[in-house]
CSV table of C-alpha atoms in Angstrom, one decimal:
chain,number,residue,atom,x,y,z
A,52,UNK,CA,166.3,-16.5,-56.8
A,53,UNK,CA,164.6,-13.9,-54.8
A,54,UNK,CA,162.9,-12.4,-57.7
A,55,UNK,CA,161.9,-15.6,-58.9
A,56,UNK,CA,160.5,-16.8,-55.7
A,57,UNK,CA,158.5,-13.3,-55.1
A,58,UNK,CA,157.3,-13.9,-59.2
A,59,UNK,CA,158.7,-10.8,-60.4
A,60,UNK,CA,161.0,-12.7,-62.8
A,61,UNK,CA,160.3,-15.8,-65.2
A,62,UNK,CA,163.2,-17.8,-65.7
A,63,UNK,CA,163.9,-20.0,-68.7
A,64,UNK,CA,164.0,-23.5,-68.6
A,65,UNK,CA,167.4,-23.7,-69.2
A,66,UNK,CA,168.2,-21.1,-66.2
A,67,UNK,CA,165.6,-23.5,-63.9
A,68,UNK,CA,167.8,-26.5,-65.3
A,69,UNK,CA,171.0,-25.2,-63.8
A,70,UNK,CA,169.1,-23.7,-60.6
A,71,UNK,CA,167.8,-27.3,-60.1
A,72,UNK,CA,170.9,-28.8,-60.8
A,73,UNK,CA,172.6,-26.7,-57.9
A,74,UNK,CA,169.8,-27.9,-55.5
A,75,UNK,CA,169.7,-31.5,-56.3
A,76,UNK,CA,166.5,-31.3,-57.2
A,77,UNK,CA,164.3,-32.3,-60.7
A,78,UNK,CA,163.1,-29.5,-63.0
A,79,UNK,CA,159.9,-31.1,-62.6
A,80,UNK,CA,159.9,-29.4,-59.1
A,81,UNK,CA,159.8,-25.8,-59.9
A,82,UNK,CA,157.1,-27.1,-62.6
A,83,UNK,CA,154.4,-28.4,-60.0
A,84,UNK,CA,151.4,-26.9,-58.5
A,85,UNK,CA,151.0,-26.3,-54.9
A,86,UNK,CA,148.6,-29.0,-55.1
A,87,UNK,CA,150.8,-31.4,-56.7
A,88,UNK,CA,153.6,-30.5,-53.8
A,89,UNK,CA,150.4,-31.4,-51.4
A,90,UNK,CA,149.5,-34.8,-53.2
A,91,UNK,CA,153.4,-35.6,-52.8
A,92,UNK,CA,153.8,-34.9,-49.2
A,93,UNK,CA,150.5,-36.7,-48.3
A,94,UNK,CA,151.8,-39.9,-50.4
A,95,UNK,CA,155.3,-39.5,-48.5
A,96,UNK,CA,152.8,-39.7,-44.7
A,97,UNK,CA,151.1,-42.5,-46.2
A,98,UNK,CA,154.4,-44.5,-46.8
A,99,UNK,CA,154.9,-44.1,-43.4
A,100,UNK,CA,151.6,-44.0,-41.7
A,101,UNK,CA,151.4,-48.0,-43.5
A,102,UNK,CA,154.8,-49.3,-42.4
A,103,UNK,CA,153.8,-47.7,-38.4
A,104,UNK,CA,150.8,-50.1,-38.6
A,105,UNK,CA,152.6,-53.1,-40.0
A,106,UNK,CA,154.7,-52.7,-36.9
A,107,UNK,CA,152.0,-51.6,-34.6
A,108,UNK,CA,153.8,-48.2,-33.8
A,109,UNK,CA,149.9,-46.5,-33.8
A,110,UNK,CA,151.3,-43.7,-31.9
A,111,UNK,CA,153.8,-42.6,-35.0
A,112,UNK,CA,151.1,-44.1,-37.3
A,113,UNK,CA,148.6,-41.0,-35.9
A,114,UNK,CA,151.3,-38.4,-36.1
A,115,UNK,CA,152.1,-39.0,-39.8
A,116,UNK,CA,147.7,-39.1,-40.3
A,117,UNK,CA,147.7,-35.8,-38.7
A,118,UNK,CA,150.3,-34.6,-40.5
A,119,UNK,CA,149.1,-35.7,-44.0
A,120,UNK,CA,145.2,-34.8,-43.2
A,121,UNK,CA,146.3,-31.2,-42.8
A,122,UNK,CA,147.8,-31.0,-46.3
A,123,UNK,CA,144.7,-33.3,-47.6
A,124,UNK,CA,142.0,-31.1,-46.2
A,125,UNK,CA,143.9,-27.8,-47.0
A,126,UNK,CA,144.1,-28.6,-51.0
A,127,UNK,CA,141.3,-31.0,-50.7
A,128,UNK,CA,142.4,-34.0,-51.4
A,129,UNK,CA,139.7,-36.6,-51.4
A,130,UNK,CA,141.8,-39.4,-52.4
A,131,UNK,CA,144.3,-38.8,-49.6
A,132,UNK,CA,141.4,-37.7,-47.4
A,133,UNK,CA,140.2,-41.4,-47.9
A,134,UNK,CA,143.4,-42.7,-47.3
A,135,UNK,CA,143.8,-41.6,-44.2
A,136,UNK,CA,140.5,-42.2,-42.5
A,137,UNK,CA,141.5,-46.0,-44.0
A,138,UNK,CA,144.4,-45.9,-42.0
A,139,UNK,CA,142.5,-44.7,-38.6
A,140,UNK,CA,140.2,-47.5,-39.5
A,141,UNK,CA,143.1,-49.8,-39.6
A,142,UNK,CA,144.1,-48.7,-36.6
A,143,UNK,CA,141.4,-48.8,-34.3
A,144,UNK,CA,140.4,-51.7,-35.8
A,145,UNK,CA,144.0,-53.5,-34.6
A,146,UNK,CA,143.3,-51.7,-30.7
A,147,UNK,CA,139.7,-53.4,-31.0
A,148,UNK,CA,137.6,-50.1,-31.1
A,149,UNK,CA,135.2,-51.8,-33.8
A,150,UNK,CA,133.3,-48.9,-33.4
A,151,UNK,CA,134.9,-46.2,-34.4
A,152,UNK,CA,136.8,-48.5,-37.1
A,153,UNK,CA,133.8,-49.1,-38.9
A,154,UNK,CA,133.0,-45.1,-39.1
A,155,UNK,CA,136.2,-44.3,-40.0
A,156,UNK,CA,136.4,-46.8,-42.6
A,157,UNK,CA,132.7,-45.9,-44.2
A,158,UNK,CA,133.5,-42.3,-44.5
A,159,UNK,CA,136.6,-43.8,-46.2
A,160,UNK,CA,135.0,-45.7,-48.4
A,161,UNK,CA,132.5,-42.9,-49.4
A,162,UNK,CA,135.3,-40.9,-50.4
A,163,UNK,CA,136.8,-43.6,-52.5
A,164,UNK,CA,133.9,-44.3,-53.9
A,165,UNK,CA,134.2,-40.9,-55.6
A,166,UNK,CA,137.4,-42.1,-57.2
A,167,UNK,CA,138.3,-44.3,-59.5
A,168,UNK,CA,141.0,-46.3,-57.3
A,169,UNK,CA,139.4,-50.0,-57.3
A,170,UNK,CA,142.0,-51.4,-55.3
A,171,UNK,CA,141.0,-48.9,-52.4
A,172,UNK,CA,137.5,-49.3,-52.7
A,173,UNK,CA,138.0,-53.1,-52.3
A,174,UNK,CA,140.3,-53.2,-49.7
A,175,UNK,CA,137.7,-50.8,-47.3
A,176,UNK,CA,135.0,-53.4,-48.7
A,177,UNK,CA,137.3,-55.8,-47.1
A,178,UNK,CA,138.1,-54.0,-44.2
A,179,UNK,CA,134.3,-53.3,-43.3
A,180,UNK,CA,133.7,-57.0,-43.9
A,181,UNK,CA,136.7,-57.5,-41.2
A,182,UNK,CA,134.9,-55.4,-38.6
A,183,UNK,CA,131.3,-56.3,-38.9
A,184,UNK,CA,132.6,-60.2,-38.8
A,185,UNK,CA,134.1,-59.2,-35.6
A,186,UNK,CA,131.2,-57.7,-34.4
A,187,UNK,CA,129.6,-60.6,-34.9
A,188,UNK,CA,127.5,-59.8,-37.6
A,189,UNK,CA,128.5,-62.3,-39.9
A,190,UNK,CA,125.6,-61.6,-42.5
A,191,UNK,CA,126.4,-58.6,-43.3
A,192,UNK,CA,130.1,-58.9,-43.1
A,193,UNK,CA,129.3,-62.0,-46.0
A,194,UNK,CA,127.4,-58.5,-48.1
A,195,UNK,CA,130.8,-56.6,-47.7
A,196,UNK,CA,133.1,-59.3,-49.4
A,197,UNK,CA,130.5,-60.0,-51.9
A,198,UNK,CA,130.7,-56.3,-52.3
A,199,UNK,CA,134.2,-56.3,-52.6
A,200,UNK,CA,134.4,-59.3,-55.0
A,201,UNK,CA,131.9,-57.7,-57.3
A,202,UNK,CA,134.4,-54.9,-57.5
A,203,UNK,CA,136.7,-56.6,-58.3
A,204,UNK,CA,135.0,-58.2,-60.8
A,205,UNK,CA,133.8,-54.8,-62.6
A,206,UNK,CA,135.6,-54.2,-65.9
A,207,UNK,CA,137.9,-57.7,-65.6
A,208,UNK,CA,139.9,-55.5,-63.0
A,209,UNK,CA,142.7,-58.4,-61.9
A,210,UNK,CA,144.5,-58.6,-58.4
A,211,UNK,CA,144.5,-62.5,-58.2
A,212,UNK,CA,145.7,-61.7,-53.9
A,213,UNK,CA,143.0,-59.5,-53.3
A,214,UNK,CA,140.5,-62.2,-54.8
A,215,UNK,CA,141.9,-65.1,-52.8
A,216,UNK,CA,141.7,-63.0,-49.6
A,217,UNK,CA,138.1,-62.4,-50.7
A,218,UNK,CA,137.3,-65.7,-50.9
A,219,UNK,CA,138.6,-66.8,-47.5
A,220,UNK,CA,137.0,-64.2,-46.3
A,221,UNK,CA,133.2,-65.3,-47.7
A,222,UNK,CA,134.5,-68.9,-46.7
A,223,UNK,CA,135.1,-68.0,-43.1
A,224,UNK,CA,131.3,-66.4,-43.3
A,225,UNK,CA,130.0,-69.4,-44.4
A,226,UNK,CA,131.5,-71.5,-41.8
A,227,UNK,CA,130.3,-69.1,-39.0
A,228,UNK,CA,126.8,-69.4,-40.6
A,229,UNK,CA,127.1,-73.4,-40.8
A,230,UNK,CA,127.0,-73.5,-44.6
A,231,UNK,CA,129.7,-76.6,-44.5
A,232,UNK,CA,129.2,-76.6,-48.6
A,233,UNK,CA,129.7,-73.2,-49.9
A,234,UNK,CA,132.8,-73.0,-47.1
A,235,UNK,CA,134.4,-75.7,-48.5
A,236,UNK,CA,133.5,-74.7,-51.9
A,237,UNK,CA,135.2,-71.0,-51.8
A,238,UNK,CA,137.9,-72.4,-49.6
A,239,UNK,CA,139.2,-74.1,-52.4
A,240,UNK,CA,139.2,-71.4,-54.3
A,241,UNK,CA,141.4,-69.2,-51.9
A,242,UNK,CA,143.5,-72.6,-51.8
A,243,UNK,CA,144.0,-72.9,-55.1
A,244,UNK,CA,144.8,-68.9,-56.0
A,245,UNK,CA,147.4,-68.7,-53.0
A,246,UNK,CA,149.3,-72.4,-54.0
A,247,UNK,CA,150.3,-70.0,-57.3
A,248,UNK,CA,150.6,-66.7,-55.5
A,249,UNK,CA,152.8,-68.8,-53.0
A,250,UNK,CA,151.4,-66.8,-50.0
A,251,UNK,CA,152.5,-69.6,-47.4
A,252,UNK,CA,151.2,-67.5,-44.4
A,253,UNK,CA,147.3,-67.5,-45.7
A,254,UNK,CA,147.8,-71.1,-47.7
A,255,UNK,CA,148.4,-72.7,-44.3
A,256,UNK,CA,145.4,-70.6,-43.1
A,257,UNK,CA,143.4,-71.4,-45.6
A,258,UNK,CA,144.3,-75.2,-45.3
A,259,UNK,CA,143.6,-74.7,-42.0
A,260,UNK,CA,139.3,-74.0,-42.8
A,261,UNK,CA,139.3,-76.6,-45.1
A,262,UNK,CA,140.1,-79.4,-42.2
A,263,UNK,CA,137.8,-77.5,-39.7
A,264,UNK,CA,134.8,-77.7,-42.4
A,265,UNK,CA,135.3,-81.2,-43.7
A,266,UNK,CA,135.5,-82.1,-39.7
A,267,UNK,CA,132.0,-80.2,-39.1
A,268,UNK,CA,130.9,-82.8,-41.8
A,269,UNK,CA,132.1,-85.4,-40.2
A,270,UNK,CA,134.0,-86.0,-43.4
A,271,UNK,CA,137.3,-86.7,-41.1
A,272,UNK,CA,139.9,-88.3,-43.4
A,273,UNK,CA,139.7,-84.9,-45.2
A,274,UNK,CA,139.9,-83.0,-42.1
A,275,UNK,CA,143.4,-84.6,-41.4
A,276,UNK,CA,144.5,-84.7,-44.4
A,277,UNK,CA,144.4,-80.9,-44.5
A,278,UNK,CA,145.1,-80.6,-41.1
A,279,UNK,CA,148.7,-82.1,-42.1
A,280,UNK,CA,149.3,-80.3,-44.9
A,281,UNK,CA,148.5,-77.2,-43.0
A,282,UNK,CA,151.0,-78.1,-39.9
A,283,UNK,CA,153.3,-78.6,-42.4
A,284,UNK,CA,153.3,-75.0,-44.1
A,285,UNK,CA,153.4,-73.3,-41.2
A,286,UNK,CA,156.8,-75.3,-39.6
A,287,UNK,CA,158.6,-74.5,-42.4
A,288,UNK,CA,158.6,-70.4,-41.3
A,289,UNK,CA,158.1,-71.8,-37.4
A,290,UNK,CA,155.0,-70.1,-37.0
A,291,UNK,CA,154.3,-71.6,-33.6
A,292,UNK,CA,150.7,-70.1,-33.0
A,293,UNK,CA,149.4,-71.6,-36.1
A,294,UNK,CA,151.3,-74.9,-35.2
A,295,UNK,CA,149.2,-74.8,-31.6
A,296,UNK,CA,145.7,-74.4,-33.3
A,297,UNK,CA,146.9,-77.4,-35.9
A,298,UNK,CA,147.5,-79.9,-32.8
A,299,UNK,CA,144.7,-78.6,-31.1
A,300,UNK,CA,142.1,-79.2,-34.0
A,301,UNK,CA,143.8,-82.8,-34.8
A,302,UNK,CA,143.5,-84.0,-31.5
A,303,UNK,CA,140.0,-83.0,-31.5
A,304,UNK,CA,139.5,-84.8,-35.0
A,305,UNK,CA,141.3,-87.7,-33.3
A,306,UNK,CA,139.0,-87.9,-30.4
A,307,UNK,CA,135.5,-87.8,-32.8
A,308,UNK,CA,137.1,-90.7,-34.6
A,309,UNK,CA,137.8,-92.1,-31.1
A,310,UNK,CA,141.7,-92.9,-31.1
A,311,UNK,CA,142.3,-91.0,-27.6
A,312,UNK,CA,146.0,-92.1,-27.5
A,313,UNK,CA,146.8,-90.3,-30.6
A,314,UNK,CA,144.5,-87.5,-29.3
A,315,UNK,CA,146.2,-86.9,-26.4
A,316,UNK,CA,149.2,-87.4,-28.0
A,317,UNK,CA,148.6,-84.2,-30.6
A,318,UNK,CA,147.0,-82.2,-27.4
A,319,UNK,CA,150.1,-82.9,-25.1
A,320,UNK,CA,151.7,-81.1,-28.0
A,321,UNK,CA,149.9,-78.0,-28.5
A,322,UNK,CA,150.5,-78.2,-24.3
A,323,UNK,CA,154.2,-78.0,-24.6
A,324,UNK,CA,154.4,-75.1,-27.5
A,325,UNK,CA,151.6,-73.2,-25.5
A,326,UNK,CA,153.8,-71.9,-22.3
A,327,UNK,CA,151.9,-69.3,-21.4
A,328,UNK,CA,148.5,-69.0,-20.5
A,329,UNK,CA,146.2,-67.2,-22.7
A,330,UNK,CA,142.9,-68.7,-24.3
A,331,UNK,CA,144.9,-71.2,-26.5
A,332,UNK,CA,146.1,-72.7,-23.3
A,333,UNK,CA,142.1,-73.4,-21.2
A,334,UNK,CA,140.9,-74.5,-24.8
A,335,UNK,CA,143.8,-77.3,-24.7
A,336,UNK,CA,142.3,-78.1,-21.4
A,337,UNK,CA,138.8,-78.0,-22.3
A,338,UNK,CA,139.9,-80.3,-25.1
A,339,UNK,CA,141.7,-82.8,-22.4
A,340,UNK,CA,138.7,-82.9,-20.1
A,341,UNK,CA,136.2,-83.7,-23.1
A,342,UNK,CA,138.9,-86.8,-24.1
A,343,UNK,CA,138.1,-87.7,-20.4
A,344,UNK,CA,134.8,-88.1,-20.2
A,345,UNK,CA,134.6,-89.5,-23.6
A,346,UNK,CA,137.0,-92.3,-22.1
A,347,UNK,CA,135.0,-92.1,-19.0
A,348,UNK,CA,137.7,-91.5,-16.9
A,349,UNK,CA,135.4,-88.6,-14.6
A,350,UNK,CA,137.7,-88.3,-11.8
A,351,UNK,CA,140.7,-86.8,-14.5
A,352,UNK,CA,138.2,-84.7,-16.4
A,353,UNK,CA,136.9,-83.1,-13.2
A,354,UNK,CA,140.5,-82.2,-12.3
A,355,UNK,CA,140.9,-80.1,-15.8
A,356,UNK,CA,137.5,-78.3,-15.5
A,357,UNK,CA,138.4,-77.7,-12.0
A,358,UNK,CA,142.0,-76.1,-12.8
A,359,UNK,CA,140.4,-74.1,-15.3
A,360,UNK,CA,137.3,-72.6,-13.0
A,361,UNK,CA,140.0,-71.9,-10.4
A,362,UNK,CA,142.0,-70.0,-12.6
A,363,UNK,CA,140.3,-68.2,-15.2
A,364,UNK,CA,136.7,-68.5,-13.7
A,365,UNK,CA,136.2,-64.6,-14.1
A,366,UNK,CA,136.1,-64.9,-17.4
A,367,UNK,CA,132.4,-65.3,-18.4
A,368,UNK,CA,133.1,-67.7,-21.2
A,369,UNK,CA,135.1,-70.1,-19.8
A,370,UNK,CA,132.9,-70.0,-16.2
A,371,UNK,CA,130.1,-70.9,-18.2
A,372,UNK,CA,131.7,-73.9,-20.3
A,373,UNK,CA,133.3,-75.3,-17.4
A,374,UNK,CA,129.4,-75.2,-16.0
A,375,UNK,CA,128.7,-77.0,-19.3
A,376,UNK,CA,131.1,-79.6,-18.7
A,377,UNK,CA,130.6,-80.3,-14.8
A,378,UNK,CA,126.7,-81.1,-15.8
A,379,UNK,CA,127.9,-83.3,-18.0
A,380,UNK,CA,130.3,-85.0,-16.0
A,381,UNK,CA,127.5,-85.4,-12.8
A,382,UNK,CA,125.0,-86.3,-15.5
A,383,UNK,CA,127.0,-89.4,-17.0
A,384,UNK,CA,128.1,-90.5,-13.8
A,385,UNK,CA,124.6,-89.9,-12.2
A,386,UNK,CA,125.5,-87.9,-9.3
A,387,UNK,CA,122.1,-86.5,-9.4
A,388,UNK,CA,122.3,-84.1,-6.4
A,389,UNK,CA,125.9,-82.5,-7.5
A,390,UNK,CA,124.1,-81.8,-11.4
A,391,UNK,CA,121.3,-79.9,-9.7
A,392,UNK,CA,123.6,-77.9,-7.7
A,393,UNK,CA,126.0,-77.4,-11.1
A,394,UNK,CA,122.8,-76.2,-12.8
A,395,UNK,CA,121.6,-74.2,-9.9
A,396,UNK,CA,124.6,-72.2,-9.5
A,397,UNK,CA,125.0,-71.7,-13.5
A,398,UNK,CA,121.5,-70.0,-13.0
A,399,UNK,CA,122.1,-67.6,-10.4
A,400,UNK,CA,125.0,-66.5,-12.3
A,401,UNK,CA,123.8,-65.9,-15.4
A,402,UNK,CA,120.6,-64.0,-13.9
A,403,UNK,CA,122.6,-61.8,-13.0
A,404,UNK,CA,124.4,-60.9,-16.5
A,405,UNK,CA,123.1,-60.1,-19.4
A,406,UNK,CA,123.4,-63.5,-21.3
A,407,UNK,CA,120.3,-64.1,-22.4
A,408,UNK,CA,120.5,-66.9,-24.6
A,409,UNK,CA,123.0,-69.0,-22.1
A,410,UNK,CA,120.6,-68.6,-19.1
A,411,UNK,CA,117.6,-69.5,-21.6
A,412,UNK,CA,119.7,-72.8,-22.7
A,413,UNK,CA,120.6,-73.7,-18.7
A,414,UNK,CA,116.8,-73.2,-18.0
A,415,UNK,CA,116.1,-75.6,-20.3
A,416,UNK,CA,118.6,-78.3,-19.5
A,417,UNK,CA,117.7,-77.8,-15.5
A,418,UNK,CA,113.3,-78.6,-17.2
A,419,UNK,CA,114.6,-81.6,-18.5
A,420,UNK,CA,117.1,-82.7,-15.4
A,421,UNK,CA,113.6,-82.3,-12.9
A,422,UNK,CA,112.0,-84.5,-15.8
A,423,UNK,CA,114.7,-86.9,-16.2
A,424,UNK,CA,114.2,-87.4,-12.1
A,425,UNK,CA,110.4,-86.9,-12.3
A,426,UNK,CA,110.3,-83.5,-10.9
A,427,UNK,CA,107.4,-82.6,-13.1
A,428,UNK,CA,106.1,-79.2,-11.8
A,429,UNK,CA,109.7,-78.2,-11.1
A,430,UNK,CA,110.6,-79.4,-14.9
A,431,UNK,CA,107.7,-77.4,-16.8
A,432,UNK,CA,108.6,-73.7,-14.4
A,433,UNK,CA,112.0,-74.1,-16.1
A,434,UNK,CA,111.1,-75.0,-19.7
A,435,UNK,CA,108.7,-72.1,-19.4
A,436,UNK,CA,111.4,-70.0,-18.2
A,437,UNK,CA,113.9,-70.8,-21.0
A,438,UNK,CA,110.9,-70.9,-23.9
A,439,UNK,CA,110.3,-67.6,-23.1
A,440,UNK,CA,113.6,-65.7,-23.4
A,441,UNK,CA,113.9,-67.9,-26.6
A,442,UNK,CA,110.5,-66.0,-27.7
A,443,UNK,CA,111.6,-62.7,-26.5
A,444,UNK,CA,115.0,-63.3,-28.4
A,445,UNK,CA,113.3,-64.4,-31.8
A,446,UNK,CA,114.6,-68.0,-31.8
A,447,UNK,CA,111.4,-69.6,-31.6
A,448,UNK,CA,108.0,-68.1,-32.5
């Protein structure tokens, strides 16, 4: 052994049968390149760099990176060095560092480029999509999927679960950019791949869009009818999350068709499976507060704006919807002096963030509250004000 190891001796194949036989090892062994002994250790970090992330372990998923890139970047391995920037992508991408996720995951997709493994080329394409749509820049997250379906496309490659997730994917794009049709239209196509893949999880999903589009069309028997059939996927794995979001949206659908009871009925709920109180929770409230003004009961919508401005008014979102709402509320009931103070106040707040658009929008609404009371010179300083961050911002010209 020692003079096989220091390569003074060759062995016969027969002599590194029995040697491997005695180690409990494969022939094979002895027979591969230092690289190959590399590419094997890198693929063994991999395996469990991927189950770390499905679990959310990220600090054992950075140890078996580390570990991994070493071997990757000492025998250059660009297929394993793409691998495991995909994983930091992954990662950081999960802790919400869109950032640095989207470098990591374009030097990854660089390297894989440079290969000839489809699947991993399509699946940073899909990835990059992921990131940019959370960044909010839906159009180009829409170019990454297209990307990614075009790949997946070249040379009739087939992965009918990659090309459904593509497709939901370029649906939810649409839907953000208020393309109702091509939503719909590429919704069905995820719908109709994952009924035969029998991927429960994303068919509820997907059912799921398909209600929310057909209810932005106001085409509401086909909201609910999806709506249904998604509640009904997700019960049957109790994914209560899903099940919250499904009540939500079909007492919302319920109150444009204007059957409150059964509105309230599918929001109370959503209220009972929601127990703790994240942003599921205020938009339930939100959604009870709209019922009541639609009802024109003011007195119990005030109380569920209030509740929420009391308790989650740090958060700019919410602080500027419940704004929203109390105008509205003042406005309907004309209680003239309490929407100017509403509108006021929203003001002063906003000038001093950085929301642009939102003060621009109160701006306006506060122009056309002093003309709705004949406040004319008051009305046109404010609809100057708001035309001309809309100007500055590129919404109007």
């Amino acid at each position: 052994m020692s003079l096989v190891e220091s390569g003074k001796a060759n062995p016969s194949i027969e002599l590194l049968q029995y040697i491997a036989e005695k180690l409990d090892t494969d022939i094979e062994y002895f027979l591969e390149s230092e690289e190959k002994q590399a590419s094997r250790i890198c693929e063994f970090y991999c395996n469990i760099c991927e189950s770390a992330i499905i679990s959310e372990d990220f600090l054992k998923a950075t140890e078996a990176i580390e570990k991994g890139a070493f071997y990757a970047d000492k025998y250059n391995l660009n297929y394993y060095k793409a691998k495991f920037e995909y994983f930091y992508a992954k990662i950081e991408y999960k802790k919400d560092n869109l950032q640095a996720a989207q470098l990591h995951c374009l030097y990854a997709n660089s390297l894989f480029l440079k290969t000839d493994s489809i699947d991993d080329i399509i699946k940073t394409f899909l990835l990059l999509g992921q990131i940019s749509f959370s960044m909010g820049a839906i159009n180009t997250a829409l170019n990454y999927f297209i990307q990614a379906d075009s790949m997946l496309n070249k040379d009739e490659y087939v992965n009918e679960k990659l090309k459904a997730n593509i497709m939901y994917n370029i649906a939810m794009c649409y839907d953000k950019l208020g393309d109702i049709k091509q939503a719909i239209s590429f919704a069905n196509i995820a719908k109709d791949k994952l009924l035969i893949l029998e991927d429960k999880k994303k068919y509820g999903e997907i059912l799921m869009l398909l209600s929310l589009s057909y209810a932005k069309e106001n085409n509401l028997n086909k909201a609910l009818k999806y709506a249904e059939m998604a509640k009904e996927v997700f019960k049957s794995f109790e994914s209560d999350n899903e099940i919250v979001e499904i009540e939500m949206s079909l007492g919302n659908i319920f109150s444009k068709i204007g059957n409150f009871e059964e509105s309230f009925e599918h929001l109370n709920k959503a209220l009972k499976l929601k127990n703790k109180k994240d942003s599921h929770f205020y938009d339930i409230l939100f959604s009870y507060s709209e019922n009541y003004i639609k009802i024109k009961d003011y007195d119990k919508a005030l109380e569920f704006v209030n509740r929420i401005f009391d308790e989650f008014g740090e958060n700019s979102f919410y602080r500027i919807k419940c704004y929203k709402l109390f105008y509205k509320i003042y406005d309907e009931k004309d209680d003239y002096n309490n929407a100017e103070k509403v509108l006021l106040e929203a003001i002063k707040y906003l000038e001093a963030l950085d929301f642009k658009k939102e003060l621009a929008d109160f701006y306006t609404t506060l122009g056309r509250f002093y003309m709705k009371v004949n406040e004319r010179e008051l009305a046109l300083n404010y609809l100057d004000k708001g035309l001309e961050i809309y100007k500055e911002l590129g919404i109007i010209l």
